[in-house]
Amino acid sequence: MKNNLKELRMENNMTQEELARTLEVSRQTISSLEQGRYDPSIQLAFKIAILFETTIEKVFIYEEE
């Protein structure tokens, strides 16, 4: 799944480590999300959207396979 997580993180001057701490996940999770290698749980997707004051759809781009 594609996403805009890296762009949102950088716009907010956050490191992967800072974002991971805020979301209570590992830095590796953030890295995997940004690279599109990991799809978040619905809870994590909501936490990310709320943190960046946006919608899930603006963070994660759904593409049918």
Coordinates of N, CA and C in Angstrom, one line a residue:
M1 N 0.8 -1.2 0.0 CA 0.0 0.0 0.0 C 0.9 1.2 0.0
K2 N 0.6 2.1 -0.9 CA 1.4 3.4 -0.9 C 0.9 4.3 0.2
N3 N 1.7 5.3 0.5 CA 1.3 6.2 1.6 C 2.2 7.5 1.5
N4 N 1.7 8.5 2.2 CA 2.3 9.8 2.3 C 3.0 10.0 3.7
L5 N 3.3 8.9 4.4 CA 3.8 9.0 5.7 C 5.1 9.8 5.8
K6 N 6.0 9.5 4.9 CA 7.3 10.2 5.0 C 7.2 11.7 4.8
E7 N 6.3 12.0 3.8 CA 6.1 13.4 3.5 C 5.5 14.1 4.7
L8 N 4.5 13.5 5.3 CA 3.8 14.1 6.5 C 4.8 14.2 7.7
R9 N 5.6 13.2 7.9 CA 6.6 13.2 8.9 C 7.6 14.3 8.7
M10 N 8.1 14.5 7.5 CA 9.1 15.5 7.2 C 8.5 16.9 7.3
E11 N 7.2 17.1 6.9 CA 6.6 18.4 7.0 C 6.5 18.8 8.4
N12 N 6.4 17.8 9.3 CA 6.2 18.1 10.8 C 7.6 18.0 11.5
N13 N 8.7 18.0 10.7 CA 10.0 18.0 11.3 C 10.2 16.9 12.3
M14 N 9.8 15.7 12.0 CA 9.9 14.6 12.9 C 10.9 13.5 12.3
T15 N 11.6 12.9 13.2 CA 12.5 11.8 12.7 C 11.6 10.5 12.8
Q16 N 12.1 9.5 12.2 CA 11.4 8.2 12.3 C 11.3 7.8 13.8
E17 N 12.4 8.0 14.5 CA 12.4 7.6 15.9 C 11.4 8.4 16.7
E18 N 11.2 9.7 16.5 CA 10.3 10.5 17.2 C 8.8 10.1 16.9
L19 N 8.6 9.8 15.6 CA 7.2 9.3 15.2 C 7.0 8.0 15.9
A20 N 7.9 7.1 15.9 CA 7.8 5.8 16.5 C 7.4 5.9 17.9
R21 N 8.2 6.8 18.6 CA 7.9 6.9 20.1 C 6.5 7.5 20.3
T22 N 6.1 8.4 19.5 CA 4.8 9.0 19.7 C 3.7 8.0 19.4
L23 N 3.9 7.1 18.4 CA 2.9 6.1 18.1 C 3.0 4.8 18.9
E24 N 4.1 4.7 19.7 CA 4.4 3.5 20.5 C 4.6 2.3 19.6
V25 N 5.4 2.5 18.6 CA 5.8 1.4 17.7 C 7.3 1.5 17.6
S26 N 7.9 0.6 16.9 CA 9.4 0.6 16.7 C 9.7 1.5 15.5
R27 N 11.0 2.0 15.4 CA 11.4 2.8 14.3 C 11.4 1.9 13.0
Q28 N 11.6 0.6 13.2 CA 11.6 -0.3 12.1 C 10.2 -0.4 11.5
T29 N 9.2 -0.3 12.3 CA 7.8 -0.3 11.8 C 7.5 1.0 11.0
I30 N 8.0 2.1 11.4 CA 7.9 3.4 10.6 C 8.6 3.2 9.3
S31 N 9.8 2.7 9.4 CA 10.6 2.6 8.1 C 9.9 1.6 7.2
S32 N 9.4 0.5 7.6 CA 8.6 -0.4 6.8 C 7.4 0.2 6.2
L33 N 6.7 1.0 7.0 CA 5.5 1.7 6.5 C 5.8 2.6 5.4
E34 N 6.8 3.4 5.6 CA 7.2 4.4 4.6 C 7.7 3.8 3.3
Q35 N 8.3 2.6 3.4 CA 8.7 1.9 2.2 C 7.6 1.1 1.6
G36 N 6.5 1.0 2.2 CA 5.4 0.3 1.6 C 5.5 -1.2 1.8
R37 N 6.4 -1.7 2.7 CA 6.6 -3.1 2.9 C 5.6 -3.6 4.0
Y38 N 4.9 -2.7 4.7 CA 4.1 -3.1 5.8 C 2.8 -2.3 5.8
D39 N 1.7 -3.0 5.9 CA 0.4 -2.4 6.0 C 0.0 -2.2 7.4
P40 N -0.4 -1.1 7.9 CA -0.7 -0.8 9.3 C -2.1 -1.5 9.7
S41 N -2.2 -1.7 11.0 CA -3.5 -2.1 11.5 C -4.4 -0.9 11.4
I42 N -5.7 -1.1 11.5 CA -6.6 0.0 11.4 C -6.4 0.9 12.6
Q43 N -6.1 0.4 13.7 CA -5.8 1.3 14.9 C -4.6 2.2 14.7
L44 N -3.5 1.6 14.1 CA -2.3 2.4 13.8 C -2.6 3.4 12.7
A45 N -3.4 3.1 11.7 CA -3.7 4.0 10.7 C -4.5 5.2 11.2
F46 N -5.5 4.9 12.1 CA -6.2 6.0 12.8 C -5.3 6.9 13.6
K47 N -4.4 6.3 14.4 CA -3.5 7.0 15.2 C -2.6 8.0 14.4
I48 N -2.2 7.5 13.2 CA -1.3 8.3 12.4 C -2.2 9.5 11.8
A49 N -3.4 9.2 11.3 CA -4.2 10.2 10.7 C -4.6 11.3 11.8
I50 N -4.9 10.8 13.0 CA -5.2 11.8 14.1 C -4.0 12.6 14.4
L51 N -2.8 12.0 14.5 CA -1.6 12.7 14.9 C -1.3 13.9 13.9
F52 N -1.5 13.6 12.6 CA -1.2 14.6 11.5 C -2.5 15.4 11.1
E53 N -3.5 15.2 11.9 CA -4.8 16.0 11.7 C -5.3 15.9 10.3
T54 N -5.4 14.7 9.8 CA -5.9 14.4 8.5 C -6.7 13.2 8.4
T55 N -7.1 12.7 7.3 CA -7.9 11.5 7.2 C -6.9 10.3 6.8
I56 N -7.4 9.1 7.1 CA -6.6 7.9 6.7 C -6.4 7.9 5.2
E57 N -7.4 8.3 4.4 CA -7.3 8.3 3.0 C -6.2 9.3 2.4
K58 N -5.9 10.3 3.2 CA -4.8 11.2 2.8 C -3.4 10.7 3.2
V59 N -3.4 9.8 4.1 CA -2.1 9.2 4.5 C -1.8 7.9 3.7
F60 N -2.9 7.1 3.6 CA -2.7 5.8 2.9 C -3.5 5.7 1.6
I61 N -2.9 5.3 0.5 CA -3.5 5.2 -0.8 C -3.8 3.8 -1.1
Y62 N -5.1 3.4 -1.2 CA -5.5 2.1 -1.5 C -5.4 1.8 -2.9
E63 N -4.8 0.7 -3.3 CA -4.7 0.3 -4.7 C -5.2 -1.2 -4.8
E64 N -6.1 -1.4 -5.6 CA -6.5 -2.8 -5.8 C -5.4 -3.6 -6.5
E65 N -5.2 -4.8 -6.1 CA -4.2 -5.6 -6.8 C -4.6 -6.3 -8.1

